[in-house]
């Protein structure tokens, strides 16, 4: 009788361990899907800004500016802060103008995902 109880306890422990492993894998998959969706939105926002950028021809090299954009639900821009200048004020100003003209920015409509975009920091590099 004791052996049967031990075997049953071991089987239950195995079942619990398998269920926990499956739950952990599902949680990791959900987290990865969320990160992937956030990355897609960040890319769409960056692409829209670059598409609106009217960078003068005298900007040479590959300047990169880091901006923090405060975004309202719906994609309107509340504020733009240059976190790290590219070292070229003409380029930095062109990117600021591009951000304003790119409104509304493509942001997720789901509140929990949008929270990630309320204060968004992006690096934008000049490409010709």
Short mmCIF file of N, CA and C in Angstrom, two decimals:
data_model
loop_
_atom_site.label_atom_id
_atom_site.label_comp_id
_atom_site.label_asym_id
_atom_site.label_seq_id
_atom_site.Cartn_x
_atom_site.Cartn_y
_atom_site.Cartn_z
N UNK A 1 0.81 -1.19 0.00
CA UNK A 1 0.00 0.00 0.00
C UNK A 1 0.86 1.26 0.00
N UNK A 2 1.94 1.23 0.80
CA UNK A 2 2.84 2.37 0.90
C UNK A 2 3.51 2.65 -0.45
N UNK A 3 3.90 1.63 -1.18
CA UNK A 3 4.54 1.78 -2.48
C UNK A 3 3.58 2.42 -3.48
N UNK A 4 2.32 2.05 -3.42
CA UNK A 4 1.32 2.61 -4.33
C UNK A 4 1.12 4.10 -4.05
N UNK A 5 1.13 4.48 -2.77
CA UNK A 5 0.96 5.89 -2.40
C UNK A 5 2.16 6.72 -2.87
N UNK A 6 3.36 6.13 -2.71
CA UNK A 6 4.57 6.82 -3.17
C UNK A 6 4.56 6.98 -4.69
N UNK A 7 4.15 5.96 -5.39
CA UNK A 7 4.08 6.02 -6.86
C UNK A 7 3.07 7.07 -7.30
N UNK A 8 1.95 7.14 -6.60
CA UNK A 8 0.92 8.14 -6.93
C UNK A 8 1.45 9.54 -6.67
N UNK A 9 2.15 9.74 -5.55
CA UNK A 9 2.72 11.05 -5.21
C UNK A 9 3.75 11.47 -6.25
N UNK A 10 4.59 10.52 -6.68
CA UNK A 10 5.60 10.83 -7.71
C UNK A 10 4.93 11.21 -9.03
N UNK A 11 3.87 10.48 -9.40
CA UNK A 11 3.16 10.76 -10.64
C UNK A 11 2.51 12.14 -10.57
N UNK A 12 1.95 12.50 -9.43
CA UNK A 12 1.35 13.82 -9.26
C UNK A 12 2.41 14.91 -9.33
N UNK A 13 3.56 14.67 -8.72
CA UNK A 13 4.66 15.64 -8.76
C UNK A 13 5.14 15.85 -10.19
N UNK A 14 5.23 14.74 -10.95
CA UNK A 14 5.64 14.82 -12.36
C UNK A 14 4.64 15.63 -13.17
N UNK A 15 3.37 15.38 -12.92
CA UNK A 15 2.30 16.10 -13.63
C UNK A 15 2.35 17.60 -13.31
N UNK A 16 2.56 17.92 -12.02
CA UNK A 16 2.67 19.33 -11.62
C UNK A 16 3.87 19.99 -12.29
N UNK A 17 5.01 19.29 -12.31
CA UNK A 17 6.22 19.84 -12.93
C UNK A 17 6.00 20.09 -14.42
N UNK A 18 5.32 19.15 -15.09
CA UNK A 18 5.04 19.34 -16.51
C UNK A 18 4.10 20.53 -16.73
N UNK A 19 3.09 20.67 -15.89
CA UNK A 19 2.15 21.79 -16.01
C UNK A 19 2.87 23.12 -15.78
N UNK A 20 3.76 23.14 -14.78
CA UNK A 20 4.53 24.37 -14.51
C UNK A 20 5.44 24.72 -15.68
N UNK A 21 6.07 23.70 -16.26
CA UNK A 21 6.95 23.93 -17.41
C UNK A 21 6.15 24.47 -18.60
N UNK A 22 4.96 23.91 -18.82
CA UNK A 22 4.12 24.39 -19.92
C UNK A 22 3.66 25.83 -19.67
N UNK A 23 3.30 26.14 -18.43
CA UNK A 23 2.87 27.49 -18.10
C UNK A 23 4.01 28.49 -18.29
N UNK A 24 5.22 28.08 -17.88
CA UNK A 24 6.39 28.95 -18.04
C UNK A 24 6.67 29.18 -19.53
N UNK A 25 6.60 28.13 -20.33
CA UNK A 25 6.84 28.26 -21.77
C UNK A 25 5.80 29.17 -22.42
N UNK A 26 4.55 29.04 -21.99
CA UNK A 26 3.49 29.89 -22.54
C UNK A 26 3.72 31.35 -22.15
N UNK A 27 4.13 31.59 -20.92
CA UNK A 27 4.41 32.96 -20.47
C UNK A 27 5.58 33.56 -21.25
N UNK A 28 6.61 32.76 -21.47
CA UNK A 28 7.77 33.24 -22.25
C UNK A 28 7.37 33.54 -23.69
N UNK A 29 6.52 32.72 -24.27
CA UNK A 29 6.06 32.95 -25.64
C UNK A 29 5.23 34.23 -25.72
N UNK A 30 4.38 34.46 -24.72
CA UNK A 30 3.57 35.68 -24.70
C UNK A 30 4.45 36.91 -24.55
N UNK A 31 5.47 36.82 -23.70
CA UNK A 31 6.40 37.94 -23.52
C UNK A 31 7.14 38.22 -24.82
N UNK A 32 7.60 37.17 -25.48
CA UNK A 32 8.32 37.34 -26.75
C UNK A 32 7.41 37.95 -27.81
N UNK A 33 6.16 37.55 -27.86
CA UNK A 33 5.21 38.10 -28.82
C UNK A 33 4.99 39.59 -28.55
N UNK A 34 4.90 39.96 -27.28
CA UNK A 34 4.72 41.37 -26.91
C UNK A 34 5.94 42.20 -27.31
N UNK A 35 7.14 41.68 -27.04
CA UNK A 35 8.37 42.38 -27.41
C UNK A 35 8.44 42.54 -28.92
N UNK A 36 8.06 41.51 -29.64
CA UNK A 36 8.08 41.56 -31.10
C UNK A 36 7.11 42.63 -31.62
N UNK A 37 5.92 42.70 -31.02
CA UNK A 37 4.94 43.69 -31.44
C UNK A 37 5.42 45.11 -31.12
N UNK A 38 6.04 45.30 -29.97
CA UNK A 38 6.59 46.60 -29.60
C UNK A 38 7.67 47.00 -30.59
N UNK A 39 8.55 46.06 -30.95
CA UNK A 39 9.60 46.35 -31.92
C UNK A 39 9.02 46.75 -33.28
N UNK A 40 7.92 46.08 -33.69
CA UNK A 40 7.29 46.43 -34.97
C UNK A 40 6.76 47.87 -34.94
N UNK A 41 6.09 48.24 -33.86
CA UNK A 41 5.59 49.62 -33.75
C UNK A 41 6.73 50.63 -33.73
N UNK A 42 7.80 50.33 -32.99
CA UNK A 42 8.96 51.24 -32.95
C UNK A 42 9.53 51.43 -34.36
N UNK A 43 9.62 50.35 -35.11
CA UNK A 43 10.13 50.42 -36.48
C UNK A 43 9.21 51.24 -37.38
N UNK A 44 7.90 51.06 -37.22
CA UNK A 44 6.94 51.84 -38.02
C UNK A 44 7.04 53.32 -37.70
N UNK A 45 7.19 53.65 -36.42
CA UNK A 45 7.32 55.06 -36.03
C UNK A 45 8.61 55.64 -36.61
N UNK A 46 9.72 54.92 -36.46
CA UNK A 46 11.01 55.39 -36.98
C UNK A 46 10.94 55.57 -38.49
N UNK A 47 10.33 54.62 -39.20
CA UNK A 47 10.22 54.72 -40.66
C UNK A 47 9.37 55.91 -41.07
N UNK A 48 8.29 56.17 -40.35
CA UNK A 48 7.43 57.30 -40.70
C UNK A 48 8.17 58.62 -40.49
N UNK A 49 8.94 58.71 -39.41
CA UNK A 49 9.72 59.93 -39.15
C UNK A 49 10.77 60.11 -40.24
N UNK A 50 11.50 59.05 -40.56
CA UNK A 50 12.52 59.15 -41.62
C UNK A 50 11.90 59.56 -42.95
N UNK A 51 10.70 59.05 -43.22
CA UNK A 51 10.02 59.39 -44.48
C UNK A 51 9.63 60.85 -44.55
N UNK A 52 9.44 61.49 -43.40
CA UNK A 52 9.07 62.90 -43.37
C UNK A 52 10.29 63.81 -43.24
N UNK A 53 11.46 63.25 -42.98
CA UNK A 53 12.66 64.05 -42.75
C UNK A 53 13.13 64.70 -44.05
N UNK A 54 13.26 66.01 -44.00
CA UNK A 54 13.80 66.77 -45.12
C UNK A 54 15.18 67.26 -44.69
N UNK A 55 16.16 66.37 -44.84
CA UNK A 55 17.52 66.66 -44.38
C UNK A 55 18.27 67.39 -45.50
N UNK A 56 18.83 68.56 -45.20
CA UNK A 56 19.57 69.31 -46.22
C UNK A 56 20.74 68.51 -46.78
N UNK A 57 21.08 68.79 -48.03
CA UNK A 57 22.16 68.08 -48.71
C UNK A 57 23.52 68.29 -48.06
N UNK A 58 23.67 69.39 -47.31
CA UNK A 58 24.99 69.66 -46.72
C UNK A 58 25.24 68.84 -45.45
N UNK A 59 24.28 68.02 -45.04
CA UNK A 59 24.50 67.12 -43.90
C UNK A 59 25.24 65.90 -44.44
N UNK A 60 26.43 65.70 -43.94
CA UNK A 60 27.29 64.61 -44.42
C UNK A 60 27.45 63.55 -43.34
N UNK A 61 27.91 62.39 -43.77
CA UNK A 61 28.15 61.30 -42.83
C UNK A 61 26.85 60.62 -42.43
N UNK A 62 26.89 60.01 -41.28
CA UNK A 62 25.72 59.28 -40.76
C UNK A 62 25.41 59.78 -39.35
N UNK A 63 24.97 61.05 -39.23
CA UNK A 63 24.66 61.55 -37.89
C UNK A 63 23.51 60.76 -37.27
N UNK A 64 23.56 60.65 -35.95
CA UNK A 64 22.51 59.94 -35.22
C UNK A 64 22.09 60.79 -34.03
N UNK A 65 20.79 61.00 -33.92
CA UNK A 65 20.24 61.78 -32.82
C UNK A 65 19.35 60.87 -31.99
N UNK A 66 19.38 61.08 -30.67
CA UNK A 66 18.50 60.32 -29.79
C UNK A 66 17.44 61.29 -29.27
N UNK A 67 16.18 60.93 -29.49
CA UNK A 67 15.07 61.79 -29.08
C UNK A 67 14.13 61.03 -28.15
N UNK A 68 13.53 61.78 -27.24
CA UNK A 68 12.47 61.22 -26.39
C UNK A 68 11.20 61.94 -26.80
N UNK A 69 10.21 61.17 -27.22
CA UNK A 69 8.96 61.72 -27.71
C UNK A 69 7.86 61.35 -26.71
N UNK A 70 7.13 62.34 -26.26
CA UNK A 70 5.97 62.09 -25.41
C UNK A 70 4.77 62.03 -26.34
N UNK A 71 4.10 60.89 -26.33
CA UNK A 71 3.03 60.62 -27.29
C UNK A 71 1.70 60.47 -26.56
N UNK A 72 0.68 61.07 -27.14
CA UNK A 72 -0.68 60.94 -26.60
C UNK A 72 -1.38 59.76 -27.27
N UNK A 73 -2.41 59.20 -26.61
CA UNK A 73 -3.18 58.15 -27.28
C UNK A 73 -3.69 58.68 -28.62
N UNK A 74 -3.60 57.87 -29.63
CA UNK A 74 -4.00 58.31 -30.97
C UNK A 74 -2.79 58.71 -31.80
N UNK A 75 -1.62 58.89 -31.15
CA UNK A 75 -0.40 59.16 -31.89
C UNK A 75 0.05 60.60 -31.99
N UNK A 76 -0.71 61.53 -31.42
CA UNK A 76 -0.26 62.93 -31.46
C UNK A 76 0.94 63.12 -30.53
N UNK A 77 1.84 64.02 -30.94
CA UNK A 77 3.07 64.26 -30.19
C UNK A 77 2.85 65.43 -29.23
N UNK A 78 3.11 65.20 -27.96
CA UNK A 78 2.98 66.23 -26.94
C UNK A 78 4.29 66.99 -26.78
N UNK A 79 5.42 66.27 -26.82
CA UNK A 79 6.71 66.91 -26.56
C UNK A 79 7.83 66.11 -27.24
N UNK A 80 8.89 66.82 -27.60
CA UNK A 80 10.09 66.21 -28.18
C UNK A 80 11.29 66.77 -27.43
N UNK A 81 12.14 65.89 -26.95
CA UNK A 81 13.36 66.30 -26.25
C UNK A 81 14.54 65.61 -26.93
N UNK A 82 15.56 66.39 -27.27
CA UNK A 82 16.79 65.81 -27.80
C UNK A 82 17.57 65.29 -26.58
N UNK A 83 17.69 63.99 -26.49
CA UNK A 83 18.41 63.37 -25.37
C UNK A 83 19.90 63.41 -25.64
N UNK A 84 20.27 63.10 -26.88
CA UNK A 84 21.67 63.11 -27.27
C UNK A 84 21.75 63.67 -28.69
N UNK A 85 22.39 64.81 -28.82
CA UNK A 85 22.50 65.47 -30.12
C UNK A 85 23.40 64.66 -31.06
N UNK A 86 23.15 64.82 -32.33
CA UNK A 86 24.00 64.19 -33.34
C UNK A 86 25.30 64.96 -33.51
N UNK A 87 25.35 66.16 -32.96
CA UNK A 87 26.50 67.02 -33.16
C UNK A 87 26.30 67.95 -34.35
N UNK A 88 25.16 67.78 -35.03
CA UNK A 88 24.83 68.61 -36.18
C UNK A 88 23.44 69.20 -35.92
N UNK A 89 23.41 70.48 -35.54
CA UNK A 89 22.13 71.10 -35.16
C UNK A 89 21.14 71.14 -36.32
N UNK A 90 21.63 71.24 -37.55
CA UNK A 90 20.75 71.25 -38.72
C UNK A 90 20.03 69.90 -38.82
N UNK A 91 20.76 68.81 -38.62
CA UNK A 91 20.16 67.47 -38.67
C UNK A 91 19.17 67.30 -37.51
N UNK A 92 19.57 67.70 -36.32
CA UNK A 92 18.68 67.57 -35.15
C UNK A 92 17.37 68.31 -35.39
N UNK A 93 17.45 69.52 -35.92
CA UNK A 93 16.23 70.31 -36.19
C UNK A 93 15.38 69.65 -37.27
N UNK A 94 16.02 69.08 -38.28
CA UNK A 94 15.27 68.39 -39.35
C UNK A 94 14.50 67.21 -38.78
N UNK A 95 15.09 66.50 -37.85
CA UNK A 95 14.41 65.35 -37.25
C UNK A 95 13.26 65.82 -36.37
N UNK A 96 13.45 66.90 -35.62
CA UNK A 96 12.35 67.44 -34.82
C UNK A 96 11.17 67.83 -35.71
N UNK A 97 11.45 68.50 -36.82
CA UNK A 97 10.38 68.88 -37.75
C UNK A 97 9.70 67.64 -38.33
N UNK A 98 10.50 66.62 -38.64
CA UNK A 98 9.96 65.38 -39.21
C UNK A 98 9.02 64.70 -38.22
N UNK A 99 9.39 64.71 -36.94
CA UNK A 99 8.53 64.09 -35.92
C UNK A 99 7.19 64.81 -35.87
N UNK A 100 7.23 66.13 -35.89
CA UNK A 100 5.98 66.90 -35.82
C UNK A 100 5.12 66.66 -37.08
N UNK A 101 5.76 66.58 -38.24
CA UNK A 101 4.98 66.40 -39.47
C UNK A 101 4.52 64.95 -39.65
N UNK A 102 5.11 64.02 -38.90
CA UNK A 102 4.72 62.61 -39.02
C UNK A 102 3.48 62.28 -38.18
N UNK A 103 2.97 63.26 -37.45
CA UNK A 103 1.78 63.02 -36.63
C UNK A 103 0.58 62.69 -37.49
N UNK A 104 -0.29 61.82 -37.05
CA UNK A 104 -0.19 60.99 -35.86
C UNK A 104 0.76 59.82 -36.08
N UNK A 105 1.53 59.51 -35.06
CA UNK A 105 2.46 58.39 -35.13
C UNK A 105 1.68 57.08 -34.97
N UNK A 106 2.13 56.04 -35.63
CA UNK A 106 1.43 54.75 -35.54
C UNK A 106 1.69 54.07 -34.20
N UNK A 107 0.76 54.21 -33.27
CA UNK A 107 0.90 53.60 -31.94
C UNK A 107 -0.21 52.57 -31.75
N UNK A 108 0.02 51.60 -30.87
CA UNK A 108 -1.02 50.60 -30.63
C UNK A 108 -2.22 51.20 -29.91
N UNK A 109 -3.38 50.66 -30.20
CA UNK A 109 -4.59 51.17 -29.56
C UNK A 109 -4.85 50.47 -28.22
N UNK A 110 -4.23 49.31 -28.00
CA UNK A 110 -4.41 48.59 -26.74
C UNK A 110 -3.73 49.37 -25.62
N UNK A 111 -4.46 49.73 -24.56
CA UNK A 111 -3.88 50.54 -23.49
C UNK A 111 -2.62 49.97 -22.86
N UNK A 112 -2.58 48.66 -22.65
CA UNK A 112 -1.40 48.10 -22.00
C UNK A 112 -0.17 48.17 -22.90
N UNK A 113 -0.34 48.04 -24.21
CA UNK A 113 0.78 48.18 -25.14
C UNK A 113 1.14 49.65 -25.31
N UNK A 114 0.13 50.52 -25.38
CA UNK A 114 0.40 51.94 -25.58
C UNK A 114 1.25 52.52 -24.45
N UNK A 115 1.09 52.01 -23.24
CA UNK A 115 1.86 52.52 -22.10
C UNK A 115 3.35 52.52 -22.39
N UNK A 116 3.81 51.58 -23.18
CA UNK A 116 5.22 51.50 -23.56
C UNK A 116 5.63 52.68 -24.45
N UNK A 117 4.66 53.27 -25.15
CA UNK A 117 4.95 54.31 -26.13
C UNK A 117 4.67 55.73 -25.63
N UNK A 118 4.14 55.85 -24.43
CA UNK A 118 3.81 57.18 -23.90
C UNK A 118 5.06 58.08 -23.88
N UNK A 119 6.16 57.53 -23.43
CA UNK A 119 7.44 58.24 -23.45
C UNK A 119 8.42 57.34 -24.19
N UNK A 120 8.62 57.63 -25.47
CA UNK A 120 9.39 56.76 -26.36
C UNK A 120 10.74 57.38 -26.68
N UNK A 121 11.81 56.64 -26.45
CA UNK A 121 13.15 57.09 -26.81
C UNK A 121 13.59 56.34 -28.06
N UNK A 122 13.98 57.11 -29.08
CA UNK A 122 14.41 56.52 -30.36
C UNK A 122 15.76 57.09 -30.77
N UNK A 123 16.56 56.25 -31.40
CA UNK A 123 17.76 56.71 -32.08
C UNK A 123 17.43 56.77 -33.56
N UNK A 124 17.68 57.93 -34.17
CA UNK A 124 17.38 58.08 -35.59
C UNK A 124 18.66 58.47 -36.29
N UNK A 125 19.05 57.64 -37.24
CA UNK A 125 20.31 57.85 -37.95
C UNK A 125 20.02 58.26 -39.39
N UNK A 126 20.81 59.21 -39.87
CA UNK A 126 20.65 59.69 -41.24
C UNK A 126 21.15 58.66 -42.22
N UNK A 127 20.34 58.38 -43.21
CA UNK A 127 20.73 57.45 -44.27
C UNK A 127 20.42 58.07 -45.61
N UNK A 128 21.35 58.04 -46.49
CA UNK A 128 21.13 58.55 -47.85
C UNK A 128 21.23 57.42 -48.82
#
